[in-house]
CSV table of C-alpha atoms in Angstrom, one decimal:
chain,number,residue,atom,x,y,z
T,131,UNK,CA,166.8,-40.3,178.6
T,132,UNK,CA,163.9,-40.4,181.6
T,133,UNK,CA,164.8,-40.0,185.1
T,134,UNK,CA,164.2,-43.8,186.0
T,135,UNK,CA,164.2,-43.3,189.9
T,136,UNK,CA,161.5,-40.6,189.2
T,137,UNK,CA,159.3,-43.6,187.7
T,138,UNK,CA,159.2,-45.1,191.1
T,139,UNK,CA,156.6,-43.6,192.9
T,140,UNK,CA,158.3,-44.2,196.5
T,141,UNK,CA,161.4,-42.4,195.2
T,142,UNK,CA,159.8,-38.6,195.4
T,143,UNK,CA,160.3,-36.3,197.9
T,144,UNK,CA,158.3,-33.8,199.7
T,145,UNK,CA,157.1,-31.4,197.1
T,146,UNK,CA,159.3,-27.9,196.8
T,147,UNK,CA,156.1,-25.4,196.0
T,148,UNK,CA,156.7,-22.1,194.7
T,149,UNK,CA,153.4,-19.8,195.5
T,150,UNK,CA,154.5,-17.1,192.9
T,151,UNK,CA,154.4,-19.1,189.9
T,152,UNK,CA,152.5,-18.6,187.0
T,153,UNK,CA,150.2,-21.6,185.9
T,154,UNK,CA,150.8,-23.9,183.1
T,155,UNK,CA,149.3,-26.3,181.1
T,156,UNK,CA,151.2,-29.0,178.8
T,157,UNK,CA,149.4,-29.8,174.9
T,158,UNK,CA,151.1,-32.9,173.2
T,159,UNK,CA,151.2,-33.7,169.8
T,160,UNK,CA,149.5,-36.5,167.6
T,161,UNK,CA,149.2,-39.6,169.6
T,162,UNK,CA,150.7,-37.9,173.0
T,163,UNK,CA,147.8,-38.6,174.6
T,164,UNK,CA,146.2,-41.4,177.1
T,165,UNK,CA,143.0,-42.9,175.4
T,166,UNK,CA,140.7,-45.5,177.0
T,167,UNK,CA,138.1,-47.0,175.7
T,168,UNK,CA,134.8,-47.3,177.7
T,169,UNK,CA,132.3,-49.8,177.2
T,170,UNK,CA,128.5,-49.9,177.4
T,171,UNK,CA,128.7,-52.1,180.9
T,172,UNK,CA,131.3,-49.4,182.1
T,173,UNK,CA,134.1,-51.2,182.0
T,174,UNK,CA,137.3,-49.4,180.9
T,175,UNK,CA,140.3,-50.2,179.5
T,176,UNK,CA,143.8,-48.7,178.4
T,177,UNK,CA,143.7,-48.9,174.3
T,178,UNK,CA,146.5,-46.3,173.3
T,179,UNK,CA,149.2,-46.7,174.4
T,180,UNK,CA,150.0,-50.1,175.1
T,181,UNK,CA,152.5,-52.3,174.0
T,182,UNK,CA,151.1,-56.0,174.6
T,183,UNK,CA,148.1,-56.7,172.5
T,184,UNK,CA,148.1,-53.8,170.9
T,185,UNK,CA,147.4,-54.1,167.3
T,186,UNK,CA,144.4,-56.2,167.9
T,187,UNK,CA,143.0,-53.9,170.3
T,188,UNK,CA,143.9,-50.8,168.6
T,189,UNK,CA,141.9,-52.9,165.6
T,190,UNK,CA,139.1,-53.5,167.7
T,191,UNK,CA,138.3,-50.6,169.4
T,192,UNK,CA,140.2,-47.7,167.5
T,193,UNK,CA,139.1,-48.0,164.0
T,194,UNK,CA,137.0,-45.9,163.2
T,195,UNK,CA,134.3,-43.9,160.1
T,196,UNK,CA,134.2,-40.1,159.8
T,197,UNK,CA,130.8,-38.5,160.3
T,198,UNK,CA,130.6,-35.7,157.6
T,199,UNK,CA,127.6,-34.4,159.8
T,200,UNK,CA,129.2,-34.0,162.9
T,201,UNK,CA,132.5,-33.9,161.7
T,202,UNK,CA,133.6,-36.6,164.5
T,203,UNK,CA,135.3,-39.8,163.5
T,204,UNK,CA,133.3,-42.9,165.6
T,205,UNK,CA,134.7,-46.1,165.8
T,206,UNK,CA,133.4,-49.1,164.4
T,207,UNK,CA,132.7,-50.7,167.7
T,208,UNK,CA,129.1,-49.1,169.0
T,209,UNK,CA,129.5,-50.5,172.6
T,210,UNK,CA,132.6,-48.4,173.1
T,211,UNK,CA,133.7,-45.0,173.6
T,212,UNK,CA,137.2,-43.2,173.6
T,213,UNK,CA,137.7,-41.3,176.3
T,214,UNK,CA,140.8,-39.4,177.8
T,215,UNK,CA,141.4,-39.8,181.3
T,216,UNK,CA,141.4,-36.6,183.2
T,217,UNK,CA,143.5,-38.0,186.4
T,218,UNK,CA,145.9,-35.6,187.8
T,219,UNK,CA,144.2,-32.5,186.7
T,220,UNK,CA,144.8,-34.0,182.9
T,221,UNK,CA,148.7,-35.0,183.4
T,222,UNK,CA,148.6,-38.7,183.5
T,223,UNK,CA,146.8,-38.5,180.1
T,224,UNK,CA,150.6,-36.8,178.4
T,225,UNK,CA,153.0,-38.5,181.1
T,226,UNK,CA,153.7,-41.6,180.6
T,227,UNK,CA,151.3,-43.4,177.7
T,228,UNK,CA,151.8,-46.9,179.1
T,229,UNK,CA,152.3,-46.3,183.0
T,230,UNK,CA,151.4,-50.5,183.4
T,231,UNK,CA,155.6,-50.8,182.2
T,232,UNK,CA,157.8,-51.9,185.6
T,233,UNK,CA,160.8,-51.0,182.8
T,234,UNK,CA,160.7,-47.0,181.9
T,235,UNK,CA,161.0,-47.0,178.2
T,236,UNK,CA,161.7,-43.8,176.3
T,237,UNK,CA,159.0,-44.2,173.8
T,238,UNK,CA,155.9,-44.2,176.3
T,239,UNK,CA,157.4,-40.9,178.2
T,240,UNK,CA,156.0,-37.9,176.9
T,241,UNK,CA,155.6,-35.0,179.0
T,242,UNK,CA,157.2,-37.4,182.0
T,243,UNK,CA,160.9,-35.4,182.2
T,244,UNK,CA,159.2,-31.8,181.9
T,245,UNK,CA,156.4,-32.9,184.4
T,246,UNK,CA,159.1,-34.1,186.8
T,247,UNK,CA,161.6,-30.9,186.2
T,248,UNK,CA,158.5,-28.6,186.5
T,249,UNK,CA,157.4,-30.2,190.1
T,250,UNK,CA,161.1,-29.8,190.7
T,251,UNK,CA,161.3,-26.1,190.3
T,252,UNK,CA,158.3,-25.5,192.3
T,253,UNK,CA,154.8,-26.4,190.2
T,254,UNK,CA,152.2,-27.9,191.7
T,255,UNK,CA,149.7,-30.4,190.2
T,256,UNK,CA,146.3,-28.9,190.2
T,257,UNK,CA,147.4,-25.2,190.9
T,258,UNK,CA,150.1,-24.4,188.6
T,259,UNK,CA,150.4,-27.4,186.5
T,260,UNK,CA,147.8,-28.9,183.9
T,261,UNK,CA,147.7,-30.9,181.1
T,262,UNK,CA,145.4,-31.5,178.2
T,263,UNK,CA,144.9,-34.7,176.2
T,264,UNK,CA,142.8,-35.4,173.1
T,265,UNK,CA,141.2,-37.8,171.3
T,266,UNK,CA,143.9,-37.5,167.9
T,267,UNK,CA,141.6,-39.1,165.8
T,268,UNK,CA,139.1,-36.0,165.8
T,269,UNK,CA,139.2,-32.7,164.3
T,270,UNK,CA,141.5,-29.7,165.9
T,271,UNK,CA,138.4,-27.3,165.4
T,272,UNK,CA,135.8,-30.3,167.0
T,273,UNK,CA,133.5,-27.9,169.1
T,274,UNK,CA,133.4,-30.7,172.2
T,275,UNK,CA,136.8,-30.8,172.7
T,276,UNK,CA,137.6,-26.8,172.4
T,277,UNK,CA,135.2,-26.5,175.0
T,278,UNK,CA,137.0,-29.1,177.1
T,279,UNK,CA,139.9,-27.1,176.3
T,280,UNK,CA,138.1,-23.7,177.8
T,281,UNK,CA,136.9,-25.2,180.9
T,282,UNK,CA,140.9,-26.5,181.4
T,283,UNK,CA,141.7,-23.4,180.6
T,284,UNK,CA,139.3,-21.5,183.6
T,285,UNK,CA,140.3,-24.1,186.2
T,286,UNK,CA,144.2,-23.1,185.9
T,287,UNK,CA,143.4,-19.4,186.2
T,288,UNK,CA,141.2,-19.6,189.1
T,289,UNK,CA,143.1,-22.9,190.9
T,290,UNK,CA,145.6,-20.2,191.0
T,291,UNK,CA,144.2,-17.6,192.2
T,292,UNK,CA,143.6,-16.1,188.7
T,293,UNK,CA,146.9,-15.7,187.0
T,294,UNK,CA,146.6,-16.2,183.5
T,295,UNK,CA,147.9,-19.3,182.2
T,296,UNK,CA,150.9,-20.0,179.8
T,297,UNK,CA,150.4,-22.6,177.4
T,298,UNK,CA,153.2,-24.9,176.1
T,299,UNK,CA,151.7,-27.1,173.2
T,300,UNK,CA,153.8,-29.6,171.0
T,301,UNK,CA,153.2,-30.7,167.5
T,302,UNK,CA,149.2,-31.1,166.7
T,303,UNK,CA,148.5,-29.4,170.2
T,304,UNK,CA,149.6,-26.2,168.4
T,305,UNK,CA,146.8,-26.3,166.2
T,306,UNK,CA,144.5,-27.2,168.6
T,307,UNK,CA,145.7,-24.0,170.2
T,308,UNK,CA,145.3,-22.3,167.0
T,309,UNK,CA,141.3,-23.3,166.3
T,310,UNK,CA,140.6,-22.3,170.2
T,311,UNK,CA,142.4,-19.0,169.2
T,312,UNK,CA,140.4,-18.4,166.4
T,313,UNK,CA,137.3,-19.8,167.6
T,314,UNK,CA,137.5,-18.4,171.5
T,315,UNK,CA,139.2,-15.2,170.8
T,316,UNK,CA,137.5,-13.4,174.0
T,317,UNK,CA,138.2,-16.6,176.1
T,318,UNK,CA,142.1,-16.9,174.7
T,319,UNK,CA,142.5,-12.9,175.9
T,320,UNK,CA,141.0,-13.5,179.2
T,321,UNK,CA,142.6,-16.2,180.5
T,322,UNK,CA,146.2,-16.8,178.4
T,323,UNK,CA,149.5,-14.7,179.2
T,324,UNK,CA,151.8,-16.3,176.8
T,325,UNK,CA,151.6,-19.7,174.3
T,326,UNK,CA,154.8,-21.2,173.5
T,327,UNK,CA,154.2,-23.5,170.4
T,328,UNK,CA,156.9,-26.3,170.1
T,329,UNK,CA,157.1,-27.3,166.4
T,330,UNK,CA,154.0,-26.4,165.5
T,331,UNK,CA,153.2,-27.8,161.9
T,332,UNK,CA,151.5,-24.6,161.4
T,333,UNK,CA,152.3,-24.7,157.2
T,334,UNK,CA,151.3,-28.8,157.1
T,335,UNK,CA,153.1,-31.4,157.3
T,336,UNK,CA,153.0,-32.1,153.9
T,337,UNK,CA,155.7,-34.9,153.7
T,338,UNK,CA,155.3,-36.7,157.0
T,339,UNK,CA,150.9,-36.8,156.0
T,340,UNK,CA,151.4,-37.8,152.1
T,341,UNK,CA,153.5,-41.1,154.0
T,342,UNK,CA,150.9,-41.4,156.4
T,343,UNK,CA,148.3,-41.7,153.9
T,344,UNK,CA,149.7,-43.8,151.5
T,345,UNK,CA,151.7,-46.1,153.3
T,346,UNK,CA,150.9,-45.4,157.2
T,347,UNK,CA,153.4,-44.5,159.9
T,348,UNK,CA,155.3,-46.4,163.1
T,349,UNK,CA,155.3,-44.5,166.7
T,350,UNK,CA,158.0,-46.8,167.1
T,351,UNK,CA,161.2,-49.1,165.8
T,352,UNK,CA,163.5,-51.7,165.9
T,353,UNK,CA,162.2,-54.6,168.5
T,354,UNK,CA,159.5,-52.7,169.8
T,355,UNK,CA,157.3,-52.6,166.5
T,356,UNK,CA,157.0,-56.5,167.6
T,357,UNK,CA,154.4,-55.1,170.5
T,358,UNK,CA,153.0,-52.5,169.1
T,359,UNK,CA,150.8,-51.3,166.5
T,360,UNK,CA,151.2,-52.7,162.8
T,361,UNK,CA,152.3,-50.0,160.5
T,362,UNK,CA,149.0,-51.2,158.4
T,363,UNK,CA,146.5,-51.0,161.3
T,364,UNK,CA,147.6,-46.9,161.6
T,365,UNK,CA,147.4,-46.3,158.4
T,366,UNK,CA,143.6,-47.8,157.8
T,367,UNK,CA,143.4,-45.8,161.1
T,368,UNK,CA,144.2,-42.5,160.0
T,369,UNK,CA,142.5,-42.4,156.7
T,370,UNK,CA,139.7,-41.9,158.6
T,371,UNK,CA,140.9,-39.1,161.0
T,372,UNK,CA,140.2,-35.5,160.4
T,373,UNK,CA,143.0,-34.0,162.4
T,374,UNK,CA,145.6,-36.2,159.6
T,375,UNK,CA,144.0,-34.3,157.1
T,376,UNK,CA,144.4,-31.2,158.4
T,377,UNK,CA,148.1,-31.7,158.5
T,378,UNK,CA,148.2,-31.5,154.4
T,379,UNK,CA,150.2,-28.5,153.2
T,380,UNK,CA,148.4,-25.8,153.9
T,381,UNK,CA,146.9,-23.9,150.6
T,382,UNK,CA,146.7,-20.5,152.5
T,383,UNK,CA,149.9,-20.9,152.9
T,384,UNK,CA,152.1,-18.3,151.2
T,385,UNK,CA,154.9,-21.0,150.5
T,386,UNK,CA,158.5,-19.7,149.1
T,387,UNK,CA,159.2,-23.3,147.3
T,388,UNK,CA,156.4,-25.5,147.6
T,389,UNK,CA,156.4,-29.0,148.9
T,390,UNK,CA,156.3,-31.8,145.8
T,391,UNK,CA,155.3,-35.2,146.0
T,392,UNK,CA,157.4,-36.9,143.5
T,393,UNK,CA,156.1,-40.3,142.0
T,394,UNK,CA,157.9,-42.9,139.7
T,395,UNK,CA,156.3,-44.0,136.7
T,396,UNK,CA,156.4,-46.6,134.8
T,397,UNK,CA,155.3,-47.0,131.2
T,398,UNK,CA,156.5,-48.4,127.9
T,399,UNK,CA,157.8,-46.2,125.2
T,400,UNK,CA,156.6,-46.8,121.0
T,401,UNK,CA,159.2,-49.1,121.2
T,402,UNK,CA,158.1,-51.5,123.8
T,403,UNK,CA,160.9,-50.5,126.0
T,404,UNK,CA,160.0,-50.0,129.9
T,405,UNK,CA,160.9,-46.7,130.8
T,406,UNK,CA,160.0,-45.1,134.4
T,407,UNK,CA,159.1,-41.6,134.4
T,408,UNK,CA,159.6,-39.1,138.0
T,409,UNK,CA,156.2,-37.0,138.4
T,410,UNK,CA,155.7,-34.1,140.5
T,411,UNK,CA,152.9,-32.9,142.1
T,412,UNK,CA,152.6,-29.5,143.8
T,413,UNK,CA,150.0,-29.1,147.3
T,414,UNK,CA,146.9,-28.0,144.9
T,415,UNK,CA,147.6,-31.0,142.5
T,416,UNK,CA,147.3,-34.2,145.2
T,417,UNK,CA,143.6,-35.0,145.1
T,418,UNK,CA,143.4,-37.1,142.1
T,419,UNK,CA,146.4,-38.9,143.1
T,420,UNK,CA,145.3,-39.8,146.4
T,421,UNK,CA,142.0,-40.8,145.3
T,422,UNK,CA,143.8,-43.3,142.1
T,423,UNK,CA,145.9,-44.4,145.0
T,424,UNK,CA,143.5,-45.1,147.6
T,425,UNK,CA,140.5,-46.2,145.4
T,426,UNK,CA,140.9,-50.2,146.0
T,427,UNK,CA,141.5,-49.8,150.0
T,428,UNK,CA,139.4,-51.7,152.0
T,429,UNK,CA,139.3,-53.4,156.1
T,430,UNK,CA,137.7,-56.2,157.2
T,431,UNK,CA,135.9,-55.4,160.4
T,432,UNK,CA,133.5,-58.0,162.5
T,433,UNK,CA,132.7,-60.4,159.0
T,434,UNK,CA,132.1,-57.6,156.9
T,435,UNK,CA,134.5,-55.9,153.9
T,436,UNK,CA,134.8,-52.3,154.6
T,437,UNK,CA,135.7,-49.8,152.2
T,438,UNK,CA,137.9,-47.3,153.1
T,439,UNK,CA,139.1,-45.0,150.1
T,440,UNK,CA,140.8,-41.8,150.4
T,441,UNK,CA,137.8,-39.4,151.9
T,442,UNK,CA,137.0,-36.4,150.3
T,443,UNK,CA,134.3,-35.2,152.6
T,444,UNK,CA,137.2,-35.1,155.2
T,445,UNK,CA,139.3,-33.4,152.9
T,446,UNK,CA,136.9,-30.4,152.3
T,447,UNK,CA,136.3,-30.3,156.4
T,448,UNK,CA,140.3,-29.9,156.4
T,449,UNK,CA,139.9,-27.1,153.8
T,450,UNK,CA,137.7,-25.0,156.1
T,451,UNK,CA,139.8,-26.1,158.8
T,452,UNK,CA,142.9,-24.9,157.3
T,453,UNK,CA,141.1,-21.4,156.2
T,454,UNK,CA,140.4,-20.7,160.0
T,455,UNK,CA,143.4,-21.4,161.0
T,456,UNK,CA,144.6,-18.7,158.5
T,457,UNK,CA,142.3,-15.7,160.1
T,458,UNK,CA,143.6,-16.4,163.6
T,459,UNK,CA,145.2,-13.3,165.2
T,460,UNK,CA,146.9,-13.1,168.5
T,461,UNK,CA,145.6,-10.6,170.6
T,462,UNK,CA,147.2,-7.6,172.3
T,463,UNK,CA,149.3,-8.4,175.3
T,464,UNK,CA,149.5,-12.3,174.5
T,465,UNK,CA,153.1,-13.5,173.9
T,466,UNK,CA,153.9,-15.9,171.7
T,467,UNK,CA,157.2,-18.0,171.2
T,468,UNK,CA,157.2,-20.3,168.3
T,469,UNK,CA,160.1,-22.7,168.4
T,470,UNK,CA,161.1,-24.4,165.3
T,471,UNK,CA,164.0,-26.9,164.0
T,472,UNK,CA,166.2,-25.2,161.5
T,473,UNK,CA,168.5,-28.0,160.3
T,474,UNK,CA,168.2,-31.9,159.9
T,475,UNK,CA,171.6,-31.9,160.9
T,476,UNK,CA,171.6,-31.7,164.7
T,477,UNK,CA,168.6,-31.3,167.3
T,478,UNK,CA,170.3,-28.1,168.7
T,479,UNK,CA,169.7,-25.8,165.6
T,480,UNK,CA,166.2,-24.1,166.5
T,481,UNK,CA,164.6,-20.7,166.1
């Protein structure tokens, strides 16, 4: 549960600040971020996350095509641009995702509890304390925001007084650790003194992505899906995003028992009779399925119809993305601590 008198500004105290510590900087996962969108006249406005108008903003501004040139996704609207806000030294983009709330509500808090412990314990915004939010739409390897990601990653070692910097990433932000690590090796050595990777889907996600692309996905539930984002509007969404893709199972992965997508058939026998068949399909064995299954997709975006099948091109940029990923090394000196659930049966089971 959040801390609801730390959502009222007036209720903090004089900060406690603790010279000797070490700085940090906070990674979320897939949609943990603050993203505005910025239009041609300059005006900006709050598109994720918000939970009034939502869905026909997200529509609207979010949507978007993947460029197999560059591989960036743009959206569909030309006279906007996402951007991520870089307000408090890149924490208000991973605090709380809809700060215009009076009520705190546990679904917009990301980062807001470990911020608040952090400052607590003696971290100070802008010398010890960073965060980093991304566009999830784009690629975890996208050169432009690795770079962002280097220049965040200077400012916390010399803001304090050049310590090298502990990362703590969750979910997607661990691959977007990963690519910098395998992209910036020299730069990840320099400047980094230990990454803690907070369950990092390092092998895929292979079951949570497969849903994602053939049905969509819901940030949220129960009465709150009534102000938020249709389950239809993400899905068209993320058919479209490389970093989704990139969550597939991994194919350099050396997997012990790999992960199945199992299918019901059904089909008629000589006979006539109806029978309904169960078909597996192992990592290596999806394409075809995806592609039958996704074939007929198709938006409807300012008058015009859209289509938006499953997308090969950014399947093969995943590929390449997944192959980097599996030549990273760690280098000397650098700790790592990758933290992991071990059992569906309670939160507290971890490794």
């Amino acid at each position: 549960m959040i801390d609801k008198l730390s959502w009222l500004p007036w209720s903090r105290k004089d900060p406690y600040i603790n010279e000797n510590l070490d700085p940090v900087i906070l990674i979320p996962g897939i949609g943990g971020s603050v993203l505005e969108a910025v239009s041609d006249k300059g005006h900006r406005e709050r598109i994720w996350v918000r939970l009034f108008a939502a869905d026909h903003e997200f529509k609207t501004k979010l949507w978007s095509l993947f460029d197999p040139e560059t591989g960036k996704t743009n959206s569909l609207d030309s006279r906007t641009w996402i951007e991520v806000p870089e307000d408090r030294h890149g924490l208000y983009s991973c605090d709380i995702l809809d700060p215009s709330l009076v009520i705190p509500l546990d679904i917009v808090c990301y980062f807001h509890n470990v911020i608040n412990k952090m400052l607590e314990w003696g971290y100070q915004e802008g010398t010890t304390l960073f965060g980093f939010g991304y566009d999830f739409r784009q690629s975890n390897r996208l050169p432009e925001v690795l770079e962002r990601f280097k220049e965040r990653l200077k400012t916390a070692f010399l803001s304090s007084g050049g310590k090298k910097v502990n990362i703590v990433s969750h979910s997607m932000g661990g691959l977007l650790v990963k690519s910098f690590l395998a992209l910036h090796y020299d730069d990840f050595e320099k400047y980094v003194n230990s990454w803690i990777a907070i369950a990092a889907p390092f092998q895929g996600a292979p079951g949570f992505i497969l849903d994602v692309l053939l049905t969509g996905c819901e940030f949220v539930k129960g009465w709150q899906r009534e102000f938020f984002v249709a389950k239809w509007s993400m899905h068209q969404l993320l058919i479209e995003c490389p970093s989704v893709y990139e969550l597939m199972a991994n194919p350099e992965f050396e997997w012990v028992r790999a992960p199945l997508l199992n299918i019901w058939r059904e089909s008629y026998n000589e006979a006539g009779e109806r029978v309904v068949k169960l078909d597996s399909y192992k990592p290596d064995e999806l394409l075809p399925i995806l592609t039958e299954a996704l074939a007929d997709n198709t938006i409807s975006y300012a008058g015009s119809t859209i289509p938006l099948p499953f997308n090969k091109a950014i399947f093969n940029w995943a590929k390449e993305t997944q192959k980097l990923w599996h030549s990273a090394t760690l280098p000397p000196g650098v700790k790592f601590y990758n933290i992991f659930g071990t059992s569906y049966d309670t939160p507290l089971d971890v490794r």
